[in-house]
Coordinates of C-alpha atoms in Angstrom, one line a residue:
Chain A
M1 CA 20.0 -73.4 -0.9
S2 CA 22.9 -72.7 -3.1
R3 CA 26.1 -71.3 -1.7
T4 CA 25.5 -68.0 -3.6
K5 CA 22.0 -67.7 -2.1
S6 CA 23.3 -68.4 1.3
F7 CA 25.8 -65.7 1.0
I8 CA 23.1 -63.2 -0.1
V9 CA 20.9 -64.1 2.8
A10 CA 23.8 -63.8 5.3
T11 CA 24.8 -60.5 3.9
A12 CA 21.3 -59.2 4.0
T13 CA 20.9 -60.4 7.6
T14 CA 24.1 -58.6 8.6
L15 CA 22.9 -55.5 6.9
C16 CA 19.6 -55.6 8.6
L17 CA 21.2 -56.1 12.0
S18 CA 23.5 -53.2 11.4
V19 CA 20.5 -50.9 11.2
S20 CA 20.5 -49.4 14.6
L21 CA 17.9 -46.7 14.3
L22 CA 15.1 -46.1 12.0
V23 CA 13.7 -42.6 11.9
S24 CA 11.3 -40.8 9.6
G25 CA 13.2 -39.2 6.7
T26 CA 16.6 -40.7 7.7
R27 CA 17.9 -44.1 8.4
R28 CA 21.0 -44.1 10.6
V29 CA 23.2 -47.2 10.5
H30 CA 26.3 -48.4 12.1
A31 CA 28.0 -49.5 8.9
E32 CA 31.5 -49.8 7.8
N33 CA 32.8 -49.1 4.3
V34 CA 30.3 -46.4 3.5
P35 CA 31.2 -43.3 1.6
V36 CA 32.6 -40.6 3.9
I37 CA 32.0 -36.9 3.3
D38 CA 34.2 -34.4 5.2
I39 CA 32.6 -31.2 6.2
T40 CA 34.5 -28.4 8.0
A41 CA 32.8 -25.9 10.3
K42 CA 34.5 -22.6 10.8
R43 CA 33.0 -19.3 11.7
F44 CA 30.7 -18.6 9.9
A45 CA 30.6 -21.1 7.1
F46 CA 30.6 -24.8 6.3
S47 CA 33.0 -26.1 3.7
P48 CA 31.9 -27.4 1.3
D49 CA 28.7 -25.3 1.4
K50 CA 26.8 -27.8 -0.7
I51 CA 26.8 -31.6 -0.9
T52 CA 24.6 -34.0 -2.9
L53 CA 23.4 -37.3 -1.4
K54 CA 21.5 -40.1 -3.0
K55 CA 18.1 -41.1 -1.6
G56 CA 18.5 -44.5 0.1
Q57 CA 22.3 -44.4 0.0
T58 CA 24.1 -44.5 3.4
V59 CA 26.9 -42.0 3.9
K60 CA 29.0 -41.0 6.8
L61 CA 29.3 -37.2 7.5
R62 CA 32.6 -36.4 9.3
L63 CA 32.1 -33.0 10.8
H64 CA 35.1 -31.1 12.0
S65 CA 35.3 -27.8 13.8
E66 CA 38.4 -25.6 13.1
D67 CA 37.6 -23.1 15.9
V68 CA 34.7 -23.0 18.3
T69 CA 31.8 -25.3 19.0
H70 CA 29.3 -25.5 16.2
G71 CA 26.0 -27.2 15.7
F72 CA 24.8 -29.2 12.6
F73 CA 21.0 -29.1 12.5
L74 CA 18.6 -30.3 9.8
R75 CA 15.2 -31.3 11.0
P76 CA 14.0 -33.3 7.8
L77 CA 17.0 -35.6 8.1
K78 CA 16.9 -35.7 11.9
L79 CA 20.4 -34.3 12.1
D80 CA 21.1 -32.5 15.4
E81 CA 24.8 -32.8 16.1
E82 CA 27.3 -30.9 18.3
I83 CA 30.8 -30.3 16.9
P84 CA 32.9 -29.5 19.9
A85 CA 35.7 -26.9 19.4
G86 CA 38.6 -28.3 17.5
Q87 CA 37.1 -31.8 17.4
T88 CA 35.4 -34.2 14.9
T89 CA 31.9 -35.6 15.1
E90 CA 30.7 -38.4 12.9
V91 CA 27.2 -39.2 11.9
T92 CA 26.0 -41.8 9.5
V93 CA 22.7 -41.2 7.6
T94 CA 20.6 -42.6 4.9
P95 CA 18.3 -39.9 3.5
E96 CA 14.9 -41.2 2.6
T97 CA 13.4 -38.0 1.3
A98 CA 14.5 -36.2 -1.8
G99 CA 14.8 -32.5 -1.8
T100 CA 17.0 -29.5 -1.2
F101 CA 17.5 -28.7 2.5
T102 CA 19.2 -25.9 4.4
T103 CA 21.4 -27.2 7.2
I104 CA 22.2 -24.6 9.9
C105 CA 24.7 -24.2 12.8
D106 CA 22.4 -24.1 15.8
H107 CA 25.0 -23.6 18.4
F108 CA 25.5 -19.9 18.7
C109 CA 29.0 -19.1 17.5
G110 CA 29.2 -15.4 17.1
A111 CA 28.0 -12.3 15.3
N112 CA 27.3 -13.9 11.9
H113 CA 26.0 -17.2 13.3
G114 CA 22.6 -16.6 11.7
N115 CA 24.1 -16.9 8.3
M116 CA 26.1 -20.1 8.9
N117 CA 24.4 -22.7 6.8
M118 CA 25.0 -25.2 4.0
T119 CA 22.8 -27.0 1.4
I120 CA 22.2 -30.7 1.3
V121 CA 20.6 -31.9 -1.9
V122 CA 19.1 -35.4 -1.8
E123 CA 18.5 -36.8 -5.3
Chain B
M1 CA -21.8 -14.8 40.4
K2 CA -22.9 -15.0 36.7
Q3 CA -21.0 -17.6 34.7
T4 CA -18.3 -15.9 32.6
D5 CA -16.0 -17.3 29.9
R6 CA -12.7 -17.5 31.7
R7 CA -10.8 -17.3 28.5
S8 CA -12.2 -13.9 27.8
F9 CA -11.3 -12.7 31.3
L10 CA -8.2 -11.0 30.4
K11 CA -7.9 -9.1 27.1
I12 CA -4.8 -7.5 25.8
A13 CA -5.1 -5.0 23.1
A14 CA -1.7 -4.6 21.6
S15 CA -0.4 -2.0 19.2
S16 CA 2.7 -2.7 17.2
V17 CA 4.1 0.7 16.8
G18 CA 7.2 -0.2 14.9
I19 CA 9.3 0.0 18.0
G20 CA 7.7 -2.9 19.8
L21 CA 4.3 -3.6 21.2
L22 CA 2.0 -1.8 23.6
Y23 CA -0.4 -4.1 25.4
S24 CA -3.7 -3.2 27.0
A25 CA -4.9 -5.8 29.4
Y26 CA -8.5 -5.4 30.6
P27 CA -11.2 -7.7 32.0
A28 CA -13.8 -8.7 29.5
A29 CA -16.4 -8.8 32.2
L30 CA -16.2 -5.1 33.0
S31 CA -18.9 -3.9 30.7
A32 CA -21.2 -6.8 31.7
G33 CA -21.5 -5.3 35.1
E34 CA -20.2 -8.3 36.8
A35 CA -16.7 -7.1 37.3
G36 CA -16.9 -6.8 41.1
G37 CA -18.0 -10.3 41.9
L38 CA -15.8 -11.9 39.2
F39 CA -12.7 -9.9 40.2
S40 CA -13.2 -10.6 43.9
A41 CA -13.5 -14.3 43.1
L42 CA -10.4 -14.3 40.9
G43 CA -8.6 -12.2 43.4
R44 CA -9.2 -14.9 46.0
A45 CA -8.3 -17.7 43.6
N46 CA -5.3 -16.1 41.9
G47 CA -3.9 -14.2 44.9
E48 CA -4.4 -10.7 43.5
K49 CA -7.3 -9.0 42.0
P50 CA -6.6 -7.9 38.4
S51 CA -6.8 -4.2 37.7
P52 CA -6.3 -2.1 34.6
F53 CA -2.8 -1.4 33.3
S54 CA -0.8 -1.3 30.2
F55 CA 2.7 -2.4 29.2
V56 CA 5.0 -2.3 26.2
Q57 CA 7.0 -5.0 24.5
L58 CA 10.3 -4.0 22.9
S59 CA 12.7 -6.4 21.2
D60 CA 15.9 -6.8 19.3
A61 CA 17.6 -3.5 19.6
H62 CA 21.0 -5.0 18.9
V63 CA 22.8 -2.1 20.5
G64 CA 26.3 -2.0 18.9
F65 CA 25.2 -3.3 15.6
N66 CA 26.0 -0.9 12.8
G67 CA 24.7 -2.2 9.5
P68 CA 24.4 -3.2 6.8
P69 CA 21.5 -3.8 6.4
D70 CA 20.5 -1.0 8.9
P71 CA 23.1 1.7 9.3
L72 CA 21.1 3.7 11.9
G73 CA 22.5 2.1 15.0
T74 CA 20.3 3.0 18.0
K75 CA 18.1 5.5 16.2
A76 CA 15.1 3.3 16.1
F77 CA 15.5 2.3 19.7
E78 CA 15.7 5.9 20.8
R79 CA 12.7 6.7 18.6
A80 CA 10.8 3.9 20.4
V81 CA 11.7 5.5 23.7
D82 CA 10.3 8.8 22.6
M83 CA 7.1 7.1 21.3
I84 CA 6.6 5.3 24.6
N85 CA 7.1 8.5 26.6
A86 CA 4.5 10.2 24.4
L87 CA 1.8 7.5 24.8
P88 CA -1.4 8.9 26.3
Q89 CA -1.6 6.2 28.8
R90 CA 1.6 5.7 30.7
P91 CA 2.6 2.0 30.7
D92 CA 3.3 0.3 34.0
L93 CA 6.2 -1.7 32.5
V94 CA 8.3 -2.5 29.5
L95 CA 9.2 -6.1 28.6
F96 CA 12.3 -6.5 26.5
T97 CA 12.4 -9.8 24.7
G98 CA 16.1 -10.3 24.0
D99 CA 19.0 -9.2 21.8
L100 CA 19.3 -6.0 23.8
T101 CA 22.9 -5.8 22.5
H102 CA 24.8 -7.2 19.6
D103 CA 27.5 -9.7 20.5
T104 CA 31.2 -9.3 20.3
E105 CA 34.1 -11.3 21.5
D106 CA 35.7 -8.3 23.1
R107 CA 34.3 -8.3 26.6
D108 CA 35.0 -4.6 27.1
V109 CA 33.1 -3.6 24.0
H110 CA 30.2 -5.8 25.0
V111 CA 30.2 -4.1 28.5
Q112 CA 30.0 -0.7 26.7
R113 CA 27.1 -2.0 24.6
M114 CA 25.2 -3.2 27.7
K115 CA 25.9 0.2 29.4
Q116 CA 24.6 2.0 26.3
F117 CA 21.4 -0.1 26.3
Q118 CA 20.9 0.7 30.0
E119 CA 21.4 4.4 29.3
I120 CA 18.8 4.5 26.6
S121 CA 16.3 2.3 28.3
K122 CA 16.5 4.5 31.5
R123 CA 15.0 7.3 29.5
I124 CA 11.7 5.3 29.2
N125 CA 9.2 6.8 31.6
V126 CA 8.0 3.6 33.2
P127 CA 8.3 2.3 36.7
L128 CA 9.5 -1.1 35.7
I129 CA 11.6 -2.6 32.9
K130 CA 12.0 -6.4 32.6
C131 CA 14.3 -8.2 30.2
V132 CA 15.2 -11.7 28.9
P133 CA 18.4 -12.3 27.0
G134 CA 18.8 -13.1 23.3
E135 CA 21.5 -15.2 21.9
H136 CA 23.4 -12.1 20.9
D137 CA 23.4 -11.0 24.6
A138 CA 24.2 -14.3 26.2
G139 CA 25.1 -17.1 23.6
L140 CA 28.8 -16.8 23.8
D141 CA 29.4 -16.8 27.6
S142 CA 26.3 -18.7 28.8
G143 CA 24.8 -15.4 30.0
G144 CA 27.7 -14.5 32.3
L145 CA 27.9 -10.8 31.4
Y146 CA 24.2 -10.4 30.9
R147 CA 23.6 -11.6 34.5
E148 CA 26.1 -8.9 35.8
F149 CA 23.9 -6.2 34.2
F150 CA 20.4 -7.5 34.2
G151 CA 20.2 -10.3 36.8
E152 CA 18.9 -13.9 36.3
T153 CA 17.9 -15.0 32.8
H154 CA 14.7 -16.7 34.0
Y155 CA 12.3 -15.6 36.7
S156 CA 8.7 -14.6 37.4
F157 CA 6.8 -11.8 39.0
D158 CA 3.2 -10.8 39.6
H159 CA 1.7 -7.5 38.5
R160 CA -1.8 -6.4 39.1
G161 CA -3.1 -9.9 39.0
V162 CA -1.2 -11.1 36.0
H163 CA 1.6 -13.6 36.4
F164 CA 4.6 -12.8 34.2
V165 CA 7.2 -15.5 33.4
A166 CA 10.6 -14.8 31.8
L167 CA 11.9 -17.8 30.0
D168 CA 15.5 -18.2 28.8
N169 CA 16.0 -20.2 25.6
V170 CA 19.4 -18.8 24.6
T171 CA 22.1 -19.2 27.3
R172 CA 22.6 -22.9 26.6
A173 CA 23.9 -21.8 23.2
K174 CA 21.5 -24.0 21.4
P175 CA 17.8 -23.1 21.0
E176 CA 16.5 -24.8 24.1
V177 CA 15.1 -24.2 27.6
G178 CA 16.5 -27.3 29.3
S179 CA 15.2 -29.7 31.9
E180 CA 16.2 -27.6 34.9
Q181 CA 14.3 -24.6 33.7
L182 CA 11.3 -26.7 32.8
A183 CA 11.2 -28.1 36.3
W184 CA 11.4 -24.6 37.6
L185 CA 8.5 -23.5 35.3
K186 CA 6.3 -26.3 36.5
K187 CA 7.0 -25.5 40.1
D188 CA 6.5 -21.7 39.5
L189 CA 3.1 -22.2 37.9
A190 CA 1.9 -24.9 40.3
R191 CA 0.5 -22.4 42.8
F192 CA -1.9 -20.9 40.3
P193 CA -5.4 -22.0 39.3
K194 CA -5.9 -22.7 35.6
T195 CA -7.8 -19.4 35.3
A196 CA -4.8 -17.3 36.2
P197 CA -3.7 -14.8 33.5
I198 CA -0.2 -15.7 32.5
V199 CA 2.2 -13.8 30.2
V200 CA 5.3 -15.6 29.2
F201 CA 8.1 -13.6 27.6
T202 CA 11.0 -15.1 25.9
H203 CA 13.4 -14.6 22.9
R204 CA 12.9 -17.4 20.4
P205 CA 9.5 -18.8 19.3
L206 CA 8.5 -21.8 21.4
F207 CA 7.2 -23.6 18.4
D208 CA 8.6 -24.6 15.0
L209 CA 8.0 -21.4 13.0
R210 CA 10.9 -21.9 10.6
P211 CA 13.5 -24.3 12.0
D212 CA 15.9 -23.9 9.0
W213 CA 16.1 -20.2 10.0
E214 CA 16.6 -21.2 13.6
W215 CA 13.2 -19.9 14.4
F216 CA 12.3 -22.6 16.9
T217 CA 13.0 -23.9 20.4
S218 CA 14.0 -27.6 20.4
D219 CA 12.1 -28.4 23.6
G220 CA 9.4 -25.9 23.0
D221 CA 6.8 -28.7 23.0
D222 CA 7.7 -29.5 26.6
V223 CA 7.1 -25.9 27.5
M224 CA 3.8 -25.9 25.8
N225 CA 2.8 -29.0 27.6
V226 CA 3.2 -27.2 30.8
L227 CA 1.5 -24.0 29.6
S228 CA -1.5 -25.9 28.1
A229 CA -2.9 -26.6 31.5
Y230 CA -3.8 -22.9 31.9
D231 CA -6.7 -21.1 30.2
N232 CA -5.2 -17.6 29.8
V233 CA -1.7 -17.8 28.5
T234 CA 0.0 -15.4 26.1
V235 CA 3.6 -15.8 24.9
L236 CA 5.5 -12.8 23.7
Y237 CA 8.8 -13.3 21.9
G238 CA 11.3 -11.6 19.6
H239 CA 14.1 -13.0 17.5
I240 CA 12.3 -13.1 14.2
H241 CA 12.4 -9.3 13.6
R242 CA 8.9 -9.2 12.4
D243 CA 5.4 -9.4 13.8
D244 CA 3.7 -12.7 13.8
E245 CA 0.7 -14.3 15.5
H246 CA 0.2 -18.0 16.1
Q247 CA -2.2 -20.0 18.2
I248 CA -1.5 -23.4 19.7
G249 CA -4.5 -24.7 21.6
A250 CA -5.6 -21.9 23.8
V251 CA -2.1 -20.3 23.9
H252 CA -1.5 -17.2 21.8
H253 CA 2.0 -16.4 20.6
Y254 CA 3.0 -12.9 19.4
A255 CA 6.3 -11.8 18.0
S256 CA 7.4 -8.2 18.1
R257 CA 9.1 -6.3 15.4
S258 CA 12.7 -5.4 16.0
L259 CA 14.4 -2.1 16.5
I260 CA 17.2 -2.6 14.1
F261 CA 16.2 -4.4 10.8
A262 CA 13.5 -6.7 9.6
F263 CA 13.3 -10.2 8.3
P264 CA 10.8 -11.1 5.6
D265 CA 7.7 -13.2 5.8
P266 CA 9.1 -16.8 5.7
T267 CA 6.0 -18.1 3.9
G268 CA 7.1 -19.3 0.4
V269 CA 10.7 -18.2 0.9
A270 CA 13.0 -21.1 0.1
G271 CA 16.5 -21.4 1.3
P272 CA 18.5 -19.4 3.8
R273 CA 17.2 -16.3 5.7
K274 CA 18.0 -12.9 4.3
T275 CA 17.2 -9.5 5.8
V276 CA 14.7 -7.0 4.3
P277 CA 16.8 -4.4 2.5
F278 CA 17.2 -1.0 4.2
D279 CA 15.0 1.6 2.7
K280 CA 16.5 5.1 2.9
E281 CA 13.2 6.8 2.2
H282 CA 11.5 4.8 5.0
P283 CA 14.3 4.2 7.5
F284 CA 12.0 2.7 10.2
K285 CA 9.8 0.6 7.9
N286 CA 8.9 -2.7 9.5
L287 CA 10.3 -1.7 12.8
G288 CA 8.0 -1.2 15.8
I289 CA 6.7 -1.6 19.3
R290 CA 3.7 -3.3 20.8
T291 CA 1.4 -1.9 23.4
V292 CA -1.0 -3.7 25.8
S293 CA -3.5 -1.9 28.0
F294 CA -5.8 -3.0 30.8
N295 CA -8.2 -0.2 30.1
G296 CA -11.6 -1.3 31.2
K297 CA -13.2 -1.8 27.8
S298 CA -14.6 -5.1 26.8
E299 CA -14.5 -7.2 23.7
P300 CA -16.9 -10.1 24.3
G301 CA -15.9 -13.2 22.4
A302 CA -12.4 -12.1 21.8
T303 CA -9.5 -14.4 22.7
S304 CA -7.6 -14.1 25.9
L305 CA -5.4 -11.2 24.6
S306 CA -6.0 -8.8 21.8
I307 CA -2.8 -7.4 20.4
E308 CA -2.2 -4.2 18.5
D309 CA 1.1 -3.6 16.8
V310 CA 2.3 -0.1 16.0
E311 CA 4.9 0.6 13.3
L312 CA 7.6 2.9 14.3
T313 CA 7.2 6.1 12.5
A314 CA 10.0 8.5 11.5
R315 CA 8.2 11.6 12.8
E316 CA 11.1 14.0 12.6
F317 CA 12.8 12.1 9.9
Q318 CA 10.0 11.9 7.3
G319 CA 10.5 13.2 3.8
I320 CA 13.7 14.3 2.1
N321 CA 14.7 16.6 4.9
G322 CA 14.3 13.9 7.4
V323 CA 16.4 11.6 5.4
H324 CA 19.1 14.3 5.3
Q325 CA 18.9 14.6 9.0
L326 CA 19.3 10.9 9.4
F327 CA 22.2 10.8 7.1
R328 CA 24.0 13.8 8.4
N329 CA 26.9 11.4 8.6
P330 CA 26.6 10.1 5.0
L331 CA 26.6 6.4 4.6
V332 CA 28.7 4.5 2.2

């Protein structure tokens, strides 16, 4: 086996080992050097309110609450995170289903909680 | 005793009257002339012999909410009280399935809203009113203030042979029941035979009705696994501000309309949830109550409960004059 081929095999093996969880619709990985998307949660909106991901591409979502505890829930991508008040939660995902999805805050945060959502587009 | 379909033992005829739901629960076997023997047997098995009665479900009054989309405040709730008091058959009880009040971070204001809810609900001419909280009552303080006014957020009681279970899926802030309450539910139901008539009332749907509108309970499947062991279970809930019927196995789920504003049919609606626009000409459109009666009639072959929804009508507010009455304090 050539040195180049050995490198490819080793890299692929490392990548496979780094996959910690396989779930329908989303593949979560413990991976370094993946694109990071910062999302801020603040009563009663996420900012940005729309992001676009690529099917099969791993990204890290860095979720930060600027006030109270919020949730980050999207059933098709198996996302169900808590964002504690004033803290940051990170989740790494690899969407495997294309579509336009509404992500909601599912931790009751006040009067307009029901309208706190954002759009995730998977192309 | 003649063999009887246990699932048709208890029938609930419900009327959604726009202010909630009136239920009529009655034994299917009555007209078959076998009521005496069947009821005696079930009385021995279930601990109490079922007897006719009716009750009303109300939901989502959101006392303190003051539009848009609905600028009428407590008008629909008060109209519902009038309608219940005018029913030809006086209900035994009223079940209120959450969001009695609208939330606020000002504790004193929320106290006033809960007091106002109690003042209005006390006008209902029924012996018993039972409530569960919605997230707007209890989501911000884990149910602390709600408990001061209305007591525990989950409990059960028996009434004329029917076992009622109040389930809380809001005080943990997320849409879930939680393992402790699940353990309580199993223990609570363990003493009943599988034939026992059971009515569960809660705020959020116990199944995935529309998760991206937060119309679900994350551990609802666990609850359903417990309930599926029983033949005669009906689940009444609110939260979705519209009537809805759903069947999972032998368990029937019914949502009540709200007393403040309506949400649309989610079928075919993409994207975020939006309220149904307020209609000045029909201020109570899509609002209502549900009634259930245990009235001695029979409907052979029907499912365990039959529900009738009654849309809230604007009796004294119909027509242009009515609208003018309603808008005596003109809206913006």
